[in-house]
Structures are given as C-alpha cells and as structure tokens.
C-alpha cells in the first residue's frame, strides 16, 4: 500500500543547513509536498514539486526528487531558530488522497 | 475566506462521555479530511469526504468513531464513548480537489481523563 516514511527528529545548529529526508512508495504520484507545522498550529504548505522535476529552489529551500529511489528531500539553507517546527512530506496525484509522513521534528539550537 | 475553522480548540472530557468535533471547510472546496496527530503515531488520516460523501474511512480506529458531512460547509467527528487513548490533536483539512493542496484548520486538542 501507500506509505511515506521520515525520520522523527533532526537537530542542527543555527546557520547550518538542514536536510530532511522522505521516502515514499507510490511511484504514480504527480505531486510531492512539504508541509510545515509550527507549535500549536495546523500544517501549512511550504513547497511542492511536480514529479517530472528533479529539483526546485525557493529562496532558502531546495527540494530534491529522486524518482528512481522514490526519495524526496528538503534542504533549508542558513537554518534559523524560526525554522524549528515539524516538517511533513506528502504525496498525491494519482492516489485518492494525500498521504502524509509521520513528520520530522527539526530543532535549531544557537 | 477565514480558512478551515475547527471548534472547539480545546476539549477536556471524562472517559465515557461523547465528544463532538466540528469543522467548517473553505468555501468551494470539494474534499474534506479528518486527521489525528499523536506523538507516538504522528499524523493519521481517519476519514475523508469528497462532495460530502465518505470515500475512505479505513483509518477510523473503531466503531466508537463516526464522521458526518451533512452539507458542503460542515462536518463533525464524533467519539462515543471516549477513552483516554483518544487523547490527541484532531485536524480537519479541506482541498479543492482530492489530491491537491490541503488547507488545515488549527486543530482541536482533545484530552480524555
């Protein structure tokens, strides 16, 4: 069945780059998404990538997609304390619904 | 549009009581999702509706959980009877199409004591 996996925790120093990884199983996904959840709030769309792309860059965010390995990553350059949150990857497109990973809790320390 | 609106924001109830969570999706959105989030299990899809019709309720834990969507602007998730293990944050989300960007509400934090 459909499955999206992420590591649960990531801790980085302020100013360093963060890389959050995700693997998925549904190779027919049209879009893959990254959502951000700040404390006490719901999930908000951060960025997405179309499945025929390998990379997408948006300011400090870089999304890399390896379709062969079904691997998606989110790189945050110059990580700030305000980036501390839970990051979810999700796949959708040809499935009936978005499938979310369990989320990666990013902690940024000074 | 004010976004997806959930109520209440917080609910504390005693074991065995009935709990009803409410959601108002974004106007014009055709799909509505109920999720549950816990530290141990992360984000779990409970049920989703498309055009007010339940499409997939395979994530609903057991018969104590039920969800309805009587019209395009309102949905409820009911737990009867509630148990301490139901304590979690419950999110409602809506999207224009079933597989496009989902917009989340602020969530309802449920504590069953």
mmCIF file of N, CA, C and O in Angstrom, chain B residues 2-3 14 23 29 37 64 69 72 74-76 78 100 106 111:
data_model
loop_
_atom_site.group_PDB
_atom_site.id
_atom_site.type_symbol
_atom_site.label_atom_id
_atom_site.label_comp_id
_atom_site.label_asym_id
_atom_site.label_seq_id
_atom_site.Cartn_x
_atom_site.Cartn_y
_atom_site.Cartn_z
ATOM 1 N N UNK B 2 -11.836 32.763 5.754
ATOM 2 C CA UNK B 2 -11.113 32.668 7.015
ATOM 3 C C UNK B 2 -10.302 31.390 7.121
ATOM 4 O O UNK B 2 -9.633 31.186 8.110
ATOM 5 N N UNK B 3 -10.354 30.547 6.133
ATOM 6 C CA UNK B 3 -9.649 29.286 6.224
ATOM 7 C C UNK B 3 -10.530 28.224 6.843
ATOM 8 O O UNK B 3 -11.725 28.420 7.081
ATOM 9 N N UNK B 14 -14.400 13.580 30.362
ATOM 10 C CA UNK B 14 -14.180 12.375 31.147
ATOM 11 C C UNK B 14 -14.406 11.135 30.288
ATOM 12 O O UNK B 14 -15.252 11.130 29.380
ATOM 13 N N UNK B 23 -16.093 21.073 12.125
ATOM 14 C CA UNK B 23 -15.207 21.632 11.108
ATOM 15 C C UNK B 23 -16.015 22.345 10.046
ATOM 16 O O UNK B 23 -17.019 21.821 9.548
ATOM 17 N N UNK B 29 -14.377 24.242 -1.542
ATOM 18 C CA UNK B 29 -13.543 23.034 -1.534
ATOM 19 C C UNK B 29 -14.430 21.787 -1.557
ATOM 20 O O UNK B 29 -15.442 21.726 -0.875
ATOM 21 N N UNK B 37 -3.395 13.476 15.286
ATOM 22 C CA UNK B 37 -1.955 13.578 15.477
ATOM 23 C C UNK B 37 -1.584 13.263 16.923
ATOM 24 O O UNK B 37 -2.122 13.857 17.855
ATOM 25 N N UNK B 64 -16.374 3.313 17.741
ATOM 26 C CA UNK B 64 -16.653 4.448 18.621
ATOM 27 C C UNK B 64 -16.526 5.771 17.867
ATOM 28 O O UNK B 64 -17.007 6.800 18.315
ATOM 29 N N UNK B 69 -20.903 14.475 7.176
ATOM 30 C CA UNK B 69 -20.786 15.735 6.441
ATOM 31 C C UNK B 69 -22.158 16.004 5.824
ATOM 32 O O UNK B 69 -22.408 15.638 4.670
ATOM 33 N N UNK B 72 -21.995 20.863 2.383
ATOM 34 C CA UNK B 72 -20.643 21.212 1.912
ATOM 35 C C UNK B 72 -19.890 22.117 2.877
ATOM 36 O O UNK B 72 -18.683 22.327 2.712
ATOM 37 N N UNK B 74 -19.984 21.895 6.425
ATOM 38 C CA UNK B 74 -19.943 21.465 7.812
ATOM 39 C C UNK B 74 -19.671 19.971 7.918
ATOM 40 O O UNK B 74 -20.242 19.161 7.182
ATOM 41 N N UNK B 75 -18.818 19.622 8.879
ATOM 42 C CA UNK B 75 -18.552 18.210 9.141
ATOM 43 C C UNK B 75 -18.336 18.026 10.636
ATOM 44 O O UNK B 75 -17.872 18.944 11.333
ATOM 45 N N UNK B 76 -18.684 16.858 11.121
ATOM 46 C CA UNK B 76 -18.446 16.522 12.523
ATOM 47 C C UNK B 76 -17.713 15.197 12.631
ATOM 48 O O UNK B 76 -17.867 14.312 11.794
ATOM 49 N N UNK B 78 -17.336 12.412 15.681
ATOM 50 C CA UNK B 78 -17.887 12.101 16.992
ATOM 51 C C UNK B 78 -17.187 10.875 17.568
ATOM 52 O O UNK B 78 -16.916 9.900 16.847
ATOM 53 N N UNK B 100 -5.040 17.725 -4.311
ATOM 54 C CA UNK B 100 -4.288 18.972 -4.385
ATOM 55 C C UNK B 100 -4.013 19.488 -2.976
ATOM 56 O O UNK B 100 -4.373 18.856 -1.992
ATOM 57 N N UNK B 106 -6.791 24.800 12.660
ATOM 58 C CA UNK B 106 -5.867 24.944 13.780
ATOM 59 C C UNK B 106 -5.848 23.702 14.673
ATOM 60 O O UNK B 106 -4.969 23.562 15.507
ATOM 61 N N UNK B 111 -8.426 16.018 25.273
ATOM 62 C CA UNK B 111 -7.869 15.298 26.417
ATOM 63 C C UNK B 111 -9.005 14.539 27.083
ATOM 64 O O UNK B 111 -9.995 15.148 27.492
#
